[in-house]
XYZ file of C-alpha atoms in Angstrom:
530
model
C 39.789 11.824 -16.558
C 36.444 12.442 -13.816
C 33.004 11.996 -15.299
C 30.212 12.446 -13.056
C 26.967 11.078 -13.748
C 23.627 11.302 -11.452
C 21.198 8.424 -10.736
C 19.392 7.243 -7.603
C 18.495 4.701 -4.965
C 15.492 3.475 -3.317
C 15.524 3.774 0.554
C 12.153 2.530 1.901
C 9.429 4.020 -0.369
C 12.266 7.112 -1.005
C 14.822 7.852 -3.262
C 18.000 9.676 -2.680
C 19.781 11.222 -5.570
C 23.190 9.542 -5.841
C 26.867 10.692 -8.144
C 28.325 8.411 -10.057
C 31.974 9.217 -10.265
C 33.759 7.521 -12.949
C 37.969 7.877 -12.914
C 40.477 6.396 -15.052
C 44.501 6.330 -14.493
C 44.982 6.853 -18.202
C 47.883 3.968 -17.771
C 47.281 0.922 -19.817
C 47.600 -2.246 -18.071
C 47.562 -6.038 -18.881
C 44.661 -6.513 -17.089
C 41.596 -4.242 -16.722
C 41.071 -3.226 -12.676
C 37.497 -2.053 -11.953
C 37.095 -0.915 -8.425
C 33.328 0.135 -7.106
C 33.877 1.736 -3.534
C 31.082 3.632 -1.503
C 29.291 0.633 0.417
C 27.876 -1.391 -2.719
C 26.203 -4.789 -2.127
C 27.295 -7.454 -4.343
C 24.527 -6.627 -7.060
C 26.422 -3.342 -7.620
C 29.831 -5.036 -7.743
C 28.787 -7.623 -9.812
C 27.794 -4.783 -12.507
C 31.849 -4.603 -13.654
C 31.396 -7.733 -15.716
C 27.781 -6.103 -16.803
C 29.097 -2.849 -17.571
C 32.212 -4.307 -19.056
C 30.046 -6.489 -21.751
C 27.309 -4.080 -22.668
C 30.248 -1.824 -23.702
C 31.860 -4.335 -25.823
C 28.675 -5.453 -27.324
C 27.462 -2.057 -28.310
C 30.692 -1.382 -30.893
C 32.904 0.263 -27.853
C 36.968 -0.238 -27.276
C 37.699 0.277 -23.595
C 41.511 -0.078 -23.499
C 42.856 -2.012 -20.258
C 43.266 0.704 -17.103
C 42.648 1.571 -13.534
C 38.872 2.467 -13.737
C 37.501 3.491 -9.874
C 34.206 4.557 -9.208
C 32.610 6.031 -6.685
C 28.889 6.415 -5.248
C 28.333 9.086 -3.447
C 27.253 9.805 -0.716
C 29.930 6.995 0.603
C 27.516 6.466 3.779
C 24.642 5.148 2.478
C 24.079 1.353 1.174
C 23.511 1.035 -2.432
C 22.145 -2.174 -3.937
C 20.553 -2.969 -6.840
C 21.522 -3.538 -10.962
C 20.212 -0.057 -11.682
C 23.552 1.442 -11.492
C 24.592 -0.125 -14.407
C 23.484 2.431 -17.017
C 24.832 5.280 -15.164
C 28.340 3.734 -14.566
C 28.442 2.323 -17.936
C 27.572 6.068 -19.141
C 30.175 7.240 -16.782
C 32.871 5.026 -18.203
C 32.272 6.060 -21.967
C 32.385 9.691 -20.725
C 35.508 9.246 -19.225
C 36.803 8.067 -22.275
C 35.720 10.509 -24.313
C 32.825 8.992 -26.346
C 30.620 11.500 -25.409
C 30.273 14.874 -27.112
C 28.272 16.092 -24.107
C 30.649 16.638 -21.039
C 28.219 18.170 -18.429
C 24.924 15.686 -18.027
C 24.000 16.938 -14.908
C 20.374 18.006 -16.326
C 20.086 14.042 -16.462
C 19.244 11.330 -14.174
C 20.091 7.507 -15.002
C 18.680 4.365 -13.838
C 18.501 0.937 -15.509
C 19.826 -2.440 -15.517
C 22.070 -3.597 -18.353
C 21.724 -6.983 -20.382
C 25.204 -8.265 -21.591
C 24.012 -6.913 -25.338
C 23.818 -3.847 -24.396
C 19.629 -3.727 -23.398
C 18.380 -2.341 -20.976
C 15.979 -4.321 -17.981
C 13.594 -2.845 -15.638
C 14.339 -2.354 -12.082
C 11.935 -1.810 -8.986
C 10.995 1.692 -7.402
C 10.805 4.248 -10.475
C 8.605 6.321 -9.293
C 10.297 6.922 -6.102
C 13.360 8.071 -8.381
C 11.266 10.235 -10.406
C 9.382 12.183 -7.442
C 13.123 12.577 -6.262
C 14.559 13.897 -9.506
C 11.384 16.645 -9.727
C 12.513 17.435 -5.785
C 16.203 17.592 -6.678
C 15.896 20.144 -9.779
C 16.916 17.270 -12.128
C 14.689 17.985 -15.822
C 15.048 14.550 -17.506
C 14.867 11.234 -16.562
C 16.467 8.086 -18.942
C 15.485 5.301 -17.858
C 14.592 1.270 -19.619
C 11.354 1.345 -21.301
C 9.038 -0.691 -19.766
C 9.690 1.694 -16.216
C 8.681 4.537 -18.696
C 4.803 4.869 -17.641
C 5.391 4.447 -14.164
C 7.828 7.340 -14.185
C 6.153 9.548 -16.404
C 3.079 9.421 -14.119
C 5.212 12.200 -11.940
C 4.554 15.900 -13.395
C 7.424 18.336 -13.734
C 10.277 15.540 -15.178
C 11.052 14.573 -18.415
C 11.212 10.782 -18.925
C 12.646 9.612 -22.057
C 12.550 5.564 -22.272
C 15.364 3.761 -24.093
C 15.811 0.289 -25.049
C 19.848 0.075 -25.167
C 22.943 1.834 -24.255
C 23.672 3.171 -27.892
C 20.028 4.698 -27.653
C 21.181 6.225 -24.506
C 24.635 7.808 -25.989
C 22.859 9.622 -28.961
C 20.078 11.362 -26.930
C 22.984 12.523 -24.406
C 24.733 13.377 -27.886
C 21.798 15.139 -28.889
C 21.444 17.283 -26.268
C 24.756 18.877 -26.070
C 23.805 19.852 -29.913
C 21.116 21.564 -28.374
C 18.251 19.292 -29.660
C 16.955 16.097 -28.202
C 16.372 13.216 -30.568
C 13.073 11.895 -28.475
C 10.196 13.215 -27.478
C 9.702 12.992 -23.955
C 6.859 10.123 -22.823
C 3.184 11.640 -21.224
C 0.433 9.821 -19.451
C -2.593 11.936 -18.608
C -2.787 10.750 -14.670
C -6.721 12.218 -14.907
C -7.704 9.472 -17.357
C -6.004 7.114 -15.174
C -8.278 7.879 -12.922
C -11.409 8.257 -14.346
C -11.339 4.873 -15.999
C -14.352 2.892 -15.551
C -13.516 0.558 -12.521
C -15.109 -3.406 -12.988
C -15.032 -5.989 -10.798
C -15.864 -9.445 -11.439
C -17.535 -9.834 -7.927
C -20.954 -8.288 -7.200
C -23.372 -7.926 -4.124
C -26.245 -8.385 -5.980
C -24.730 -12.264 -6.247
C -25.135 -12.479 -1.978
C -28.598 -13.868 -1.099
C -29.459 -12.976 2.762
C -27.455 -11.338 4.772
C -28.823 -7.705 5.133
C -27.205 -7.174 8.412
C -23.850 -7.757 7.223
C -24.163 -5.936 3.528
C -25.469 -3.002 6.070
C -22.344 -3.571 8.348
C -20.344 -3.858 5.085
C -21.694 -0.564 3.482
C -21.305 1.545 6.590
C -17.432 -0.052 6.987
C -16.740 0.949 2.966
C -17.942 4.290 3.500
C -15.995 5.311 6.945
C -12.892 3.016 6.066
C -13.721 0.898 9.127
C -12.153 -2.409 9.970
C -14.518 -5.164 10.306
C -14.719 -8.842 11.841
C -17.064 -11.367 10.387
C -17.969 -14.040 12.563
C -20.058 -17.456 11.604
C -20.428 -20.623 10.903
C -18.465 -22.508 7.137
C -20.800 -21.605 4.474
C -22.036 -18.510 5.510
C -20.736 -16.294 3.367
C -18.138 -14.665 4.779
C -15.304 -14.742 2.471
C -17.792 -14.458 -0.046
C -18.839 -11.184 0.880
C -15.318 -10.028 1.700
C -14.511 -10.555 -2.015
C -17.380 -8.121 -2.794
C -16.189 -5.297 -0.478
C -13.946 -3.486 -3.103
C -17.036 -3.374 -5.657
C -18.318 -0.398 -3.128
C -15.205 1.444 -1.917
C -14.475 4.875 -2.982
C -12.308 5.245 -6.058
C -8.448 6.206 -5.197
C -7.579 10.379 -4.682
C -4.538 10.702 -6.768
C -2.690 11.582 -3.827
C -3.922 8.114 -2.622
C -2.702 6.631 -6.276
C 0.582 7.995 -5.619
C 1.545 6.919 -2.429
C -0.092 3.236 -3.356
C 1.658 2.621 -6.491
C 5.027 3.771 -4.732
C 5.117 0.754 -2.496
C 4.020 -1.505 -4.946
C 6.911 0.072 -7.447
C 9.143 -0.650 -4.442
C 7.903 -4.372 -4.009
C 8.341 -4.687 -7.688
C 4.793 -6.021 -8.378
C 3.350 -2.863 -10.155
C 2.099 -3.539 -13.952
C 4.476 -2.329 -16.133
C 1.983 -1.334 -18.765
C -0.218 0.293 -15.993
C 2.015 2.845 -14.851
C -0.280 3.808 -11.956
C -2.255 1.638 -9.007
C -5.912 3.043 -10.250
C -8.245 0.534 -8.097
C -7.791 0.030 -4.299
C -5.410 -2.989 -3.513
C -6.976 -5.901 -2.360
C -4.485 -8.441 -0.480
C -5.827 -11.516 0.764
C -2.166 -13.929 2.288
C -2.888 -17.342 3.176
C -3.085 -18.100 7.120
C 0.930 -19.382 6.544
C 2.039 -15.900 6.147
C 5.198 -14.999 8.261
C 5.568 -11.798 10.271
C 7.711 -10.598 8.040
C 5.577 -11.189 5.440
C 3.092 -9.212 6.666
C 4.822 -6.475 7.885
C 7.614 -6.516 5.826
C 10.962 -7.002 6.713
C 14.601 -8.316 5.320
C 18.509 -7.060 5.702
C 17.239 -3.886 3.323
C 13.666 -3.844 4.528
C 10.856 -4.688 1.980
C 7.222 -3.931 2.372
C 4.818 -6.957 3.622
C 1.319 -6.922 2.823
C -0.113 -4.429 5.064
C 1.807 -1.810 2.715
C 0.810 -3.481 -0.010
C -2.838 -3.112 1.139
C -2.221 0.559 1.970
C -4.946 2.465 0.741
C -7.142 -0.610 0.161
C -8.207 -3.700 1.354
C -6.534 -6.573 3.444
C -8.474 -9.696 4.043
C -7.702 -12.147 6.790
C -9.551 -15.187 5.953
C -9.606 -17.726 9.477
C -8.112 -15.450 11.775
C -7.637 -17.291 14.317
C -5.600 -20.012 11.844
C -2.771 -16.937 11.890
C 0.413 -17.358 14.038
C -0.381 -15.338 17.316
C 2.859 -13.322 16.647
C 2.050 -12.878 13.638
C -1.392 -11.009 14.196
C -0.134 -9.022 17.253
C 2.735 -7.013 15.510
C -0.415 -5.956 13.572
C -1.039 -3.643 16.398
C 0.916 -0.471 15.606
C -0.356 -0.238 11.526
C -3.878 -0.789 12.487
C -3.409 2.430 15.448
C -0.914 4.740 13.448
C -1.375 3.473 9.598
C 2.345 3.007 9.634
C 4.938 0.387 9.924
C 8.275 1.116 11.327
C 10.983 -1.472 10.868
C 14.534 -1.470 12.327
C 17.479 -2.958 11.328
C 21.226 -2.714 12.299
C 21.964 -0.832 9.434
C 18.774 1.246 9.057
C 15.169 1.914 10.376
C 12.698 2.477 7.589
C 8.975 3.317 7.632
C 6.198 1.879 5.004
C 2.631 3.689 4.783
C 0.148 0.895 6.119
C -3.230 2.754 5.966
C -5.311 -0.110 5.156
C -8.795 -0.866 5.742
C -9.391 -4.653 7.515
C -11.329 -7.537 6.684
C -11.288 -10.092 8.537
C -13.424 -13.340 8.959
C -13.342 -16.360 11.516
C -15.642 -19.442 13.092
C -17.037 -18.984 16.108
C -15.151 -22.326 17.200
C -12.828 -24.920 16.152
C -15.657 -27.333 14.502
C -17.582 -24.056 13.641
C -21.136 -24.244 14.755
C -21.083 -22.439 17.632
C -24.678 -20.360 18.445
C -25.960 -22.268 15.187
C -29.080 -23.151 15.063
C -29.074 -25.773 12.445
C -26.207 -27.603 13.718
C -24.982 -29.126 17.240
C -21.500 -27.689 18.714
C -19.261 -30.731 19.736
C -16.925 -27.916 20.652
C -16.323 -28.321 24.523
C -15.854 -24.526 26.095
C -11.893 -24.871 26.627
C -11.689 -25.884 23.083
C -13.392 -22.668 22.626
C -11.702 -20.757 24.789
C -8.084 -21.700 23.246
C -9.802 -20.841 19.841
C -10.880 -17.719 20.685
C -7.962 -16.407 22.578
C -5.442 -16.946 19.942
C -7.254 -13.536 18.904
C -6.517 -11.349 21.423
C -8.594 -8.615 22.966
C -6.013 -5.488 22.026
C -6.527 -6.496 18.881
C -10.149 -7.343 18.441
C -10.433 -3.780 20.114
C -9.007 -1.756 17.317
C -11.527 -3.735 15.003
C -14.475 -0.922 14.521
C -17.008 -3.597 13.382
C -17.956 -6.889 14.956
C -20.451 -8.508 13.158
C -22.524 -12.024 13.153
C -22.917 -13.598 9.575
C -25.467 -16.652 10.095
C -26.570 -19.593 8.223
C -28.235 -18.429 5.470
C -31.901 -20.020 5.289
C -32.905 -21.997 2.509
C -35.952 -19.884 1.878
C -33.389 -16.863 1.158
C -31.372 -18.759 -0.522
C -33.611 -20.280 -3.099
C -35.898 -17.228 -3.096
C -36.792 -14.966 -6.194
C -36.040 -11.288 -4.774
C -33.190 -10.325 -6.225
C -30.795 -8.672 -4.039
C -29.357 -5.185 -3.748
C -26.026 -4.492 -6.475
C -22.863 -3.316 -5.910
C -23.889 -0.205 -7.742
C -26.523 0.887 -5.568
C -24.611 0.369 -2.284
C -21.701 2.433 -4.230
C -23.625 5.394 -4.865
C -24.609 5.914 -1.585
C -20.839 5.052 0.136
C -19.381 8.010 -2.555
C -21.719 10.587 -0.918
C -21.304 9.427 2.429
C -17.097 9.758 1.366
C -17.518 13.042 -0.432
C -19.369 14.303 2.922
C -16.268 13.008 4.826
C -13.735 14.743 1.928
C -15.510 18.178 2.445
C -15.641 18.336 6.419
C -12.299 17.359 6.090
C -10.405 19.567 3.399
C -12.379 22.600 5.072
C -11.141 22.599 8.168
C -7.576 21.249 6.707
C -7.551 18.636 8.812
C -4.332 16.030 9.065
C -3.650 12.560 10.814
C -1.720 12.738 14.109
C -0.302 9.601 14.536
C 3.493 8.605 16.243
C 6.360 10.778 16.103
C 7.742 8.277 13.274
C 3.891 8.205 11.115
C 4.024 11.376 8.977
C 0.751 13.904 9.144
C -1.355 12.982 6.219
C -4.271 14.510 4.900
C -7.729 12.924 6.611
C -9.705 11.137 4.500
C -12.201 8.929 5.759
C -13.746 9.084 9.427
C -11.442 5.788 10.518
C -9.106 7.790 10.199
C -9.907 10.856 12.898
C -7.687 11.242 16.020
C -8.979 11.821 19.456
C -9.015 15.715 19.432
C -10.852 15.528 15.492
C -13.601 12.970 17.418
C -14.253 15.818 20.123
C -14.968 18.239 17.324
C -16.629 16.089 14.567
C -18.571 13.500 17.245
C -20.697 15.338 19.440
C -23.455 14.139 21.286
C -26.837 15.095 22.624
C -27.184 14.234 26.410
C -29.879 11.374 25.622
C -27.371 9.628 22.905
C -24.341 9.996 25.958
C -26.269 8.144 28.213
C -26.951 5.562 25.803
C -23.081 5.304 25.435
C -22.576 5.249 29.064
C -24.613 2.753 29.969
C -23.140 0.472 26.887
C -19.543 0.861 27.876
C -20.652 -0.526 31.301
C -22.735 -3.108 30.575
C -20.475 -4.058 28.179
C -17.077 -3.328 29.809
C -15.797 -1.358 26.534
C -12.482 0.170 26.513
C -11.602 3.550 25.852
C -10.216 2.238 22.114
C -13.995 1.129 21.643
C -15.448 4.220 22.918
C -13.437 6.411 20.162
C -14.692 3.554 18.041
C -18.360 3.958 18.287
C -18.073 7.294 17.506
C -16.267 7.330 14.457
C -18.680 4.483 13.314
C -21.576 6.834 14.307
C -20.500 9.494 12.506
C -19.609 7.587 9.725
C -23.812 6.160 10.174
C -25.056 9.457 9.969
C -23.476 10.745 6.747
C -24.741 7.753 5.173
C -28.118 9.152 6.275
C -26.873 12.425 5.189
C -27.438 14.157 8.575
C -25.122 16.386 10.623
C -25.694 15.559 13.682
C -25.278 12.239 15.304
C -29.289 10.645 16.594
C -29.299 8.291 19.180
C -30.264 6.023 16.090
C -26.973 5.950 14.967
C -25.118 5.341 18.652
C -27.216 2.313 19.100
C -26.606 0.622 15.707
C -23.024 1.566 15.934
C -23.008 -0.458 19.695
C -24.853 -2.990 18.204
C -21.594 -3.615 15.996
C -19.181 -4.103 19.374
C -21.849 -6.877 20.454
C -19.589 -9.806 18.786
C -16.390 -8.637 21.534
C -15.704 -11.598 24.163
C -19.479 -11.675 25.115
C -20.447 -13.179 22.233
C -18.670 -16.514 23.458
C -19.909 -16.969 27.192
């Protein structure tokens, strides 16, 4: 007898809706033969001895036969334990211990313990959105996926604990009735949670020049370089950037907790990424670690950052390799990776952080302490940053020594809140020029069009439009790309940083004000060191 049961795999950050087909010869044997065919990794054929236990461990009598399955469609690589639950389904179908012939309306996922439980597995909400896109109503799946899943409108996710659980709701429904209410999670008070964070600017004493750097890179999405001496501050203040950036869109949410579903480190009891990631690897970090990689590709920690933050403490301390194949997410928010088998794609719109010493010894152009740093020490420092990359970096900025006078003095400083409030209308300026004219990234022919949300974001035709300057702020930009021997990256650079300056000032136009401050940020380039 054929049962056919429907469940899912993960491919990249998608799904694809996969049949099980479950056949038995109906001949009894000595020995049971259970044959998985349809390009399964060993994970799936190892879920025989799975299947085979849970059965027997629930109260079920499989009699010895021929049992083949089949995963269709036969071209495309399964792996994974979460087609245990749907073959295990399958198999009691066949058999006849299930009232309910047709479960087509259903989609399965889940890994099965040898008692019959079922275990979590990674990328639910990829297999939701691609149940809702398929037609498919309802959703079983193990219970602690169940808030992830049911974060996705338009499917029906019922969360089970066991394989007898999962046998009476399919028995249920071909009654008519369903014996469990389907799960809900308002997505809107998600959202609107109030957001802490255990790191505040009001904490940083000094320093206005980079908090003012720091504010105008929150509110544009702008990558920025720190540079200074040990003790400055700099990772300090990096660790106080997400206290000002702009809450997550739920489009934004969605994407974000995708990946992280797909990496497997999304809280369980969460359901949905509601702050901005904030990644911060250690200087040890592999290229495929940060880009993401493996015989089924994973996603590194630029996906993982997508939408948020990623913080590169010591940059120059990274393997060169290792910072350079950072080139294509930082120009088309996207990171392609090909293998024999398959060529996926992982969303990597993150916003940068990065921080570094001047030099090896690190007092470089300070004025409280002597260099012992001779210049091709310096110059082999420097230059394991290289200038592609420093030039998609919006923001270069100087953190110095911080005076003792500052540090010791009894002004308090400027709080995260304050700085907040005025990124959030400087973003909600951005959100409206944007959604108006319907606006949509243009990156490679492999980085999807995605809605515009921040002025980082803007392609060359959207600068032309959004950037325009008066004829005194042009030559002001003239004369700075050649004096300063600026690229054509740095040029589209300056003005998105420009713009991004004059909607915190809440003007349409950009001044010459805002060009200069904005050059004044491309003053740390290779300059700074001769």
């Amino acid at each position: 007898m054929l049962f056919k049961v429907r469940s899912a795999a993960v491919y990249g950050i998608d799904a694809h809706v996969i049949d099980v087909e479950v056949d038995f010869s109906g001949v009894k044997l000595d020995k049971e033969q259970f044959n998985t065919v349809g390009l399964p990794d060993a994970a799936v054929r190892e879920s025989r001895d799975r299947v085979r236990s849970a059965i027997k461990n629930s109260g079920f009598d499989i009699p010895p036969t021929r049992i083949t399955i089949n995963l269709a469609p036969a071209d495309l690589k399964k792996e994974g334990s979460g087609f245990d639950l749907p073959i295990a389904i399958g198999i009691l179908g066949a058999y006849g211990a299930l009232h309910n012939k047709d479960v087509s309306d259903f989609l399965l996922v889940g890994e099965l313990g040898l008692d019959g439980s079922l275990r979590a597995v990674q990328g639910m909400l990829p297999i939701a959105v691609a149940a809702r896109a398929q037609g498919i109503p309802n959703l079983i799946i193990p219970a602690s996926n169940a808030r992830e899943a049911a974060v996705v409108q338009g499917v029906n996710v019922y969360p089970v604990k066991t394989l007898l659980e999962v046998r009476e709701l399919l028995n249920s429904a071909s009654m008519g009735t369903l014996i469990a209410a389907p799960l809900k999670v308002e997505t809107a008070d998600l959202l609107s949670e109030m957001q802490h964070f255990p790191f505040d600017f009001k904490d940083v004493r000094g320093q206005h020049v980079a908090k003012r750097a720091l504010e105008v890179a929150a509110a544009g999405g702008h990558n920025i370089l720190m540079i200074g001496p040990p003790g400055s501050g700099k990772t300090m203040l990096a660790k106080r950037l997400p206290s000002i950036l702009a809450p997550l869109r739920f489009e934004e949410a969605l994407e974000t907790t995708k990946i992280h579903s797909v990496a497997g480190v999304l809280d369980a009891e969460q359901g949905l990424v509601t702050h901005r990631p904030f990644r911060s690897p250690h200087h040890t970090i592999s290229d495929a670690g940060l880009i993401g990689g493996g015989m089924m590709p994973r996603p590194g920690e630029v996906s993982l950052a997508h939408n948020g933050l990623l913080f590169l403490d010591e940059l120059p301390e990274f393997p060169r390799n290792v910072l350079e194949v950072m080139r294509q997410p930082l120009e088309d928010g996207m990171v392609t990776i090909a293998r024999a088998a398959m060529s996926l794609s992982f969303p990597a719109r993150f916003m940068l952080a990065a921080a570094m010493n001047p030099c090896p010894c690190g007092y470089f152009n300070d004025k409280s302490r002597e260099c012992m740093c001779t210049p091709p020490m310096i110059q082999r420092y420097v230059s394991k940053v290289s200038g592609p990359l420093l030039d998609r970096i919006d923001i270069h900025i100087e953190v110095p020594a911080v005076q003792y006078k500052e540090l010791r003095g009894g002004v308090s400083a400027e709080g995260s809140e304050e700085i907040r409030t005025r990124v959030l209308a400087a973003r909600e300026r951005q959100h409206e020029r944007f959604s108006a004219a319907g606006e949509r990234t243009k990156g490679s022919a492999k980085a999807a069009s995605r809605p515009v949300f921040a002025n980082s974001q803007m392609n060359t035709q959207q600068i032309r439009i959004h950037c325009e300057l008066s004829s005194e702020a042009e030559r002001l930009l003239e004369r700075a790309m050649q004096q300063q021997g600026l690229s054509a990256r740095a040029h589209d650079r300056i003005l998105k940083v420009a713009r991004t300056i004059a909607d915190l000032d809440r003007e349409e136009g950009i001044a010459v004000k805002h060009i200069a401050e904005a050059i004044q940020y491309r003053t740390l380039d290779r300059s700074y060191w001769s």
